[in-house]
CSV table of C-alpha atoms in Angstrom, one decimal:
chain,number,residue,atom,x,y,z
A,1,GLU,CA,-15.3,-0.7,-62.1
A,2,PRO,CA,-17.9,0.2,-64.8
A,3,GLU,CA,-21.3,0.4,-63.4
A,4,VAL,CA,-24.9,0.8,-64.7
A,5,THR,CA,-26.6,3.9,-63.3
A,6,GLN,CA,-30.3,4.5,-62.7
A,7,THR,CA,-32.3,7.5,-62.0
A,8,PRO,CA,-34.5,8.2,-60.0
A,9,SER,CA,-33.7,6.0,-57.1
A,10,HIS,CA,-37.3,6.4,-55.9
A,11,GLN,CA,-40.4,7.8,-57.5
A,12,VAL,CA,-43.8,8.2,-56.2
A,13,THR,CA,-46.6,8.9,-58.5
A,14,GLN,CA,-50.3,9.0,-58.8
A,15,MET,CA,-52.2,6.2,-60.6
A,16,GLY,CA,-52.7,7.2,-64.2
A,17,GLN,CA,-49.7,9.3,-64.5
A,18,GLU,CA,-46.7,8.9,-66.9
A,19,VAL,CA,-43.4,7.8,-65.5
A,20,ILE,CA,-40.0,7.7,-67.1
A,21,LEU,CA,-37.0,5.7,-65.5
A,22,ARG,CA,-33.6,6.4,-66.9
A,23,CYS,CA,-30.6,4.2,-67.2
A,24,VAL,CA,-27.0,4.7,-68.4
A,25,PRO,CA,-25.8,1.2,-69.3
A,26,ILE,CA,-22.0,0.3,-69.4
A,27,SER,CA,-20.5,2.0,-72.3
A,28,ASN,CA,-19.1,-1.0,-74.3
A,29,HIS,CA,-22.1,-3.2,-73.9
A,30,LEU,CA,-24.5,-3.9,-76.6
A,31,TYR,CA,-27.5,-5.5,-74.9
A,32,PHE,CA,-29.9,-3.6,-72.7
A,33,TYR,CA,-32.6,-4.9,-70.3
A,34,TRP,CA,-35.4,-3.9,-68.1
A,35,TYR,CA,-36.5,-6.1,-65.3
A,36,ARG,CA,-38.9,-5.6,-62.3
A,37,GLN,CA,-39.2,-7.1,-58.9
A,38,ILE,CA,-42.3,-6.6,-56.9
A,39,LEU,CA,-41.4,-6.7,-53.2
A,40,GLY,CA,-40.6,-10.2,-51.9
A,41,GLN,CA,-41.1,-11.8,-55.3
A,42,LYS,CA,-39.0,-12.9,-58.3
A,43,VAL,CA,-37.2,-10.9,-60.8
A,44,GLU,CA,-39.3,-10.7,-64.0
A,45,PHE,CA,-38.1,-9.8,-67.4
A,46,LEU,CA,-39.6,-7.0,-69.2
A,47,VAL,CA,-37.7,-6.3,-72.4
A,48,SER,CA,-34.3,-6.5,-74.1
A,49,PHE,CA,-32.8,-4.0,-76.4
A,50,TYR,CA,-30.2,-4.4,-79.1
A,51,ASN,CA,-29.2,-2.5,-82.1
A,52,ASN,CA,-31.7,0.2,-81.4
A,53,GLU,CA,-34.6,-2.1,-81.3
A,54,ILE,CA,-36.6,-4.3,-79.0
A,55,SER,CA,-35.2,-8.0,-79.5
A,56,GLU,CA,-37.4,-9.7,-76.9
A,57,LYS,CA,-40.3,-8.6,-74.7
A,58,SER,CA,-42.5,-10.5,-72.1
A,59,GLU,CA,-46.1,-10.6,-71.7
A,60,ILE,CA,-45.8,-7.9,-69.0
A,61,PHE,CA,-44.5,-5.4,-71.5
A,62,ASP,CA,-47.8,-4.3,-72.9
A,63,ASP,CA,-48.8,-1.2,-74.7
A,64,GLN,CA,-48.4,0.8,-71.6
A,65,PHE,CA,-44.6,0.3,-71.7
A,66,SER,CA,-42.1,1.6,-74.2
A,67,VAL,CA,-38.3,1.8,-74.3
A,68,GLU,CA,-35.9,4.3,-75.9
A,69,ARG,CA,-32.4,4.9,-76.5
A,70,PRO,CA,-32.6,8.7,-77.1
A,71,ASP,CA,-28.8,9.3,-77.5
A,72,GLY,CA,-25.7,7.3,-77.3
A,73,SER,CA,-25.8,6.8,-73.6
A,74,ASN,CA,-29.2,6.8,-72.0
A,75,PHE,CA,-31.9,4.0,-72.1
A,76,THR,CA,-35.3,4.7,-70.9
A,77,LEU,CA,-38.4,3.0,-69.7
A,78,LYS,CA,-41.7,4.7,-70.0
A,79,ILE,CA,-45.0,3.7,-68.5
A,80,ARG,CA,-47.7,5.8,-70.1
A,81,SER,CA,-50.4,5.3,-67.4
A,82,THR,CA,-49.3,3.9,-64.3
A,83,LYS,CA,-51.6,1.2,-62.3
A,84,LEU,CA,-51.2,0.4,-58.7
A,85,GLU,CA,-49.7,-3.1,-59.7
A,86,ASP,CA,-46.8,-1.3,-61.5
A,87,SER,CA,-45.3,-0.5,-58.1
A,88,ALA,CA,-42.1,-2.5,-58.0
A,89,MET,CA,-38.3,-2.1,-58.1
A,90,TYR,CA,-37.3,-1.6,-61.8
A,91,PHE,CA,-33.8,-2.8,-62.7
A,92,CYS,CA,-31.7,-1.8,-65.8
A,93,ALA,CA,-29.1,-4.3,-66.8
A,94,SER,CA,-26.6,-4.4,-69.6
A,95,SER,CA,-24.2,-7.0,-71.0
A,96,GLU,CA,-21.7,-7.4,-73.7
A,97,GLY,CA,-23.6,-10.2,-75.4
A,98,LEU,CA,-26.3,-12.6,-75.0
A,99,GLN,CA,-26.3,-14.7,-71.7
A,100,GLY,CA,-24.7,-18.1,-72.5
A,101,VAL,CA,-23.2,-17.2,-76.0
A,102,SER,CA,-19.3,-17.4,-75.8
A,103,GLY,CA,-19.1,-17.6,-72.1
A,104,ALA,CA,-21.1,-16.0,-69.4
A,105,ASN,CA,-21.8,-12.6,-70.8
A,106,VAL,CA,-22.7,-11.5,-67.3
A,107,LEU,CA,-25.6,-9.2,-66.7
A,108,THR,CA,-24.5,-6.0,-64.8
A,109,PHE,CA,-27.6,-4.6,-62.9
A,110,GLY,CA,-28.1,-0.9,-61.8
A,111,ALA,CA,-29.1,-0.2,-58.3
A,112,GLY,CA,-32.8,0.1,-59.3
A,113,SER,CA,-35.4,2.6,-59.3
A,114,ARG,CA,-38.3,2.0,-56.8
A,115,LEU,CA,-41.6,3.0,-58.3
A,116,THR,CA,-44.6,3.6,-55.9
A,117,VAL,CA,-47.9,4.1,-57.5
A,118,LEU,CA,-50.7,5.5,-55.2
B,1,GLY,CA,-43.7,-24.4,-69.5
B,2,GLN,CA,-40.3,-23.4,-68.1
B,3,ASN,CA,-39.7,-23.6,-64.6
B,4,ILE,CA,-37.0,-23.1,-62.0
B,5,ASP,CA,-37.3,-24.4,-58.5
B,6,GLN,CA,-35.5,-23.3,-55.4
B,7,PRO,CA,-36.1,-23.6,-51.7
B,8,THR,CA,-37.8,-20.4,-50.4
B,9,GLU,CA,-35.6,-20.0,-47.3
B,10,MET,CA,-32.8,-21.5,-45.6
B,11,THR,CA,-30.9,-20.9,-42.3
B,12,ALA,CA,-27.3,-21.7,-41.6
B,13,THR,CA,-24.8,-21.0,-38.8
B,14,GLU,CA,-21.9,-18.6,-39.3
B,15,GLY,CA,-18.7,-20.7,-40.1
B,16,ALA,CA,-20.8,-23.5,-41.5
B,17,ILE,CA,-21.4,-24.8,-45.0
B,18,VAL,CA,-24.6,-24.6,-46.9
B,19,GLN,CA,-25.9,-26.0,-50.1
B,20,ILE,CA,-28.6,-24.3,-52.1
B,21,ASN,CA,-30.3,-26.4,-54.7
B,22,CYS,CA,-31.9,-25.5,-57.9
B,23,THR,CA,-33.8,-27.7,-60.4
B,24,TYR,CA,-34.9,-26.5,-63.9
B,25,GLN,CA,-37.1,-27.4,-66.8
B,26,THR,CA,-36.5,-25.1,-69.8
B,27,SER,CA,-36.9,-25.1,-73.4
B,28,GLY,CA,-33.2,-25.6,-74.4
B,29,PHE,CA,-30.1,-24.9,-72.2
B,30,ASN,CA,-27.2,-22.3,-72.6
B,31,GLY,CA,-25.9,-22.1,-69.2
B,32,LEU,CA,-27.0,-21.7,-65.5
B,33,PHE,CA,-26.1,-18.6,-63.5
B,34,TRP,CA,-26.3,-17.8,-59.8
B,35,TYR,CA,-26.6,-14.3,-58.7
B,36,GLN,CA,-26.5,-12.9,-55.0
B,37,GLN,CA,-29.1,-10.2,-54.1
B,38,HIS,CA,-28.9,-8.4,-50.7
B,39,ALA,CA,-32.1,-6.9,-49.6
B,40,GLY,CA,-32.9,-3.9,-51.3
B,41,GLU,CA,-30.1,-4.1,-53.7
B,42,ALA,CA,-29.4,-5.3,-57.4
B,43,PRO,CA,-28.5,-8.8,-58.1
B,44,THR,CA,-24.8,-9.4,-58.6
B,45,PHE,CA,-23.3,-12.2,-60.6
B,46,LEU,CA,-21.6,-15.2,-58.7
B,47,SER,CA,-21.1,-18.1,-61.0
B,48,TYR,CA,-21.8,-19.5,-64.4
B,49,ASN,CA,-21.8,-23.3,-65.4
B,50,VAL,CA,-22.6,-24.6,-68.8
B,51,LEU,CA,-20.7,-28.0,-68.6
B,52,ASP,CA,-21.3,-30.8,-65.9
B,53,GLY,CA,-19.2,-30.6,-62.9
B,54,LEU,CA,-18.0,-28.3,-60.2
B,55,GLU,CA,-16.8,-24.8,-60.6
B,56,GLU,CA,-15.0,-23.4,-57.6
B,57,LYS,CA,-14.5,-19.6,-56.8
B,58,GLY,CA,-13.1,-19.0,-53.4
B,59,ARG,CA,-15.6,-19.9,-50.7
B,60,PHE,CA,-18.3,-20.4,-53.3
B,61,SER,CA,-18.7,-23.4,-55.6
B,62,SER,CA,-21.4,-24.2,-58.2
B,63,PHE,CA,-22.2,-27.7,-59.5
B,64,LEU,CA,-24.2,-28.6,-62.6
B,65,SER,CA,-25.8,-31.9,-63.9
B,66,ARG,CA,-27.6,-31.1,-67.1
B,67,SER,CA,-29.0,-34.7,-67.4
B,68,LYS,CA,-30.7,-34.1,-64.1
B,69,GLY,CA,-31.6,-30.6,-64.8
B,70,TYR,CA,-29.9,-29.9,-61.3
B,71,SER,CA,-27.4,-27.3,-59.9
B,72,TYR,CA,-26.3,-26.3,-56.5
B,73,LEU,CA,-24.4,-23.5,-54.9
B,74,LEU,CA,-22.1,-24.4,-52.0
B,75,LEU,CA,-21.0,-21.7,-49.7
B,76,LYS,CA,-18.3,-22.6,-47.2
B,77,GLU,CA,-17.1,-20.7,-44.0
B,78,LEU,CA,-20.3,-18.7,-43.9
B,79,GLN,CA,-20.0,-15.2,-42.8
B,80,MET,CA,-22.8,-12.8,-41.8
B,81,LYS,CA,-22.4,-10.7,-44.9
B,82,ASP,CA,-23.6,-13.9,-46.8
B,83,SER,CA,-27.1,-13.3,-45.6
B,84,ALA,CA,-28.8,-12.6,-48.9
B,85,SER,CA,-31.2,-14.0,-51.5
B,86,TYR,CA,-29.4,-16.5,-54.0
B,87,LEU,CA,-31.0,-16.6,-57.5
B,88,CYS,CA,-30.7,-19.3,-60.1
B,89,ALA,CA,-31.3,-18.3,-63.6
B,90,VAL,CA,-31.0,-20.5,-66.8
B,91,SER,CA,-30.4,-19.2,-70.2
B,92,ASP,CA,-32.8,-21.0,-72.5
B,93,SER,CA,-32.9,-21.8,-76.3
B,94,ASN,CA,-33.2,-18.0,-77.1
B,95,TYR,CA,-30.4,-17.0,-74.7
B,96,GLN,CA,-33.2,-15.5,-72.5
B,97,LEU,CA,-32.7,-15.7,-68.8
B,98,ILE,CA,-35.5,-17.6,-66.9
B,99,TRP,CA,-35.2,-16.7,-63.1
B,100,GLY,CA,-36.0,-18.8,-60.0
B,101,ALA,CA,-37.8,-17.0,-57.1
B,102,GLY,CA,-34.6,-17.0,-55.1
B,103,THR,CA,-33.6,-18.6,-51.9
B,104,LYS,CA,-33.4,-16.3,-48.9
B,105,LEU,CA,-30.3,-17.4,-46.8
B,106,ILE,CA,-30.3,-16.4,-43.1
B,107,ILE,CA,-27.0,-16.8,-41.3
B,108,LYS,CA,-27.1,-17.1,-37.4
B,109,PRO,CA,-24.2,-16.3,-35.1
């Protein structure tokens, strides 16, 4: 079964350092997402990406965050200068279409990258 | 504002039936999703409702009432492996998923 792969599975960094989280979405999917989940809290939307540009972003996704699709397969999330409150599990997800358009267009999530900022 | 409400935690017994409720207030509605999330893992899709009524899928069923802004997930013949968080999410007018905080389901033998 096709899957979304994420690397690294766990990263520990010092406050103020740059972090890049990597994702390989499912190959025939067109929509890519980053979500985060602080331990014990709800899943929070960060950004969606379609047709090589950001389609939606949340208030969380400020100037410290950026996304890129550098080649035909990778989708990256960069945090320029990490803060303690960026410690969370970051999930990449992809889907064939928008959720609720022509059926479910289910989100498939990767296993996540746990970021710990010290 | 947009809001999804679910109970924080529920406990049930192995072999029993449990119903997890979700109420929502969103700008627009393009379907309601239920995802299962085991501790430390990614959410996985369980069900999708866009029309009123019951959708059955094996031991799991999901119900929707759009007029009441209400859904429930029904789990039958509970197994220990069903211990997980169950996330309710609504697709709004922009096809953006609005997530509930999740209901942690604890199954006891």
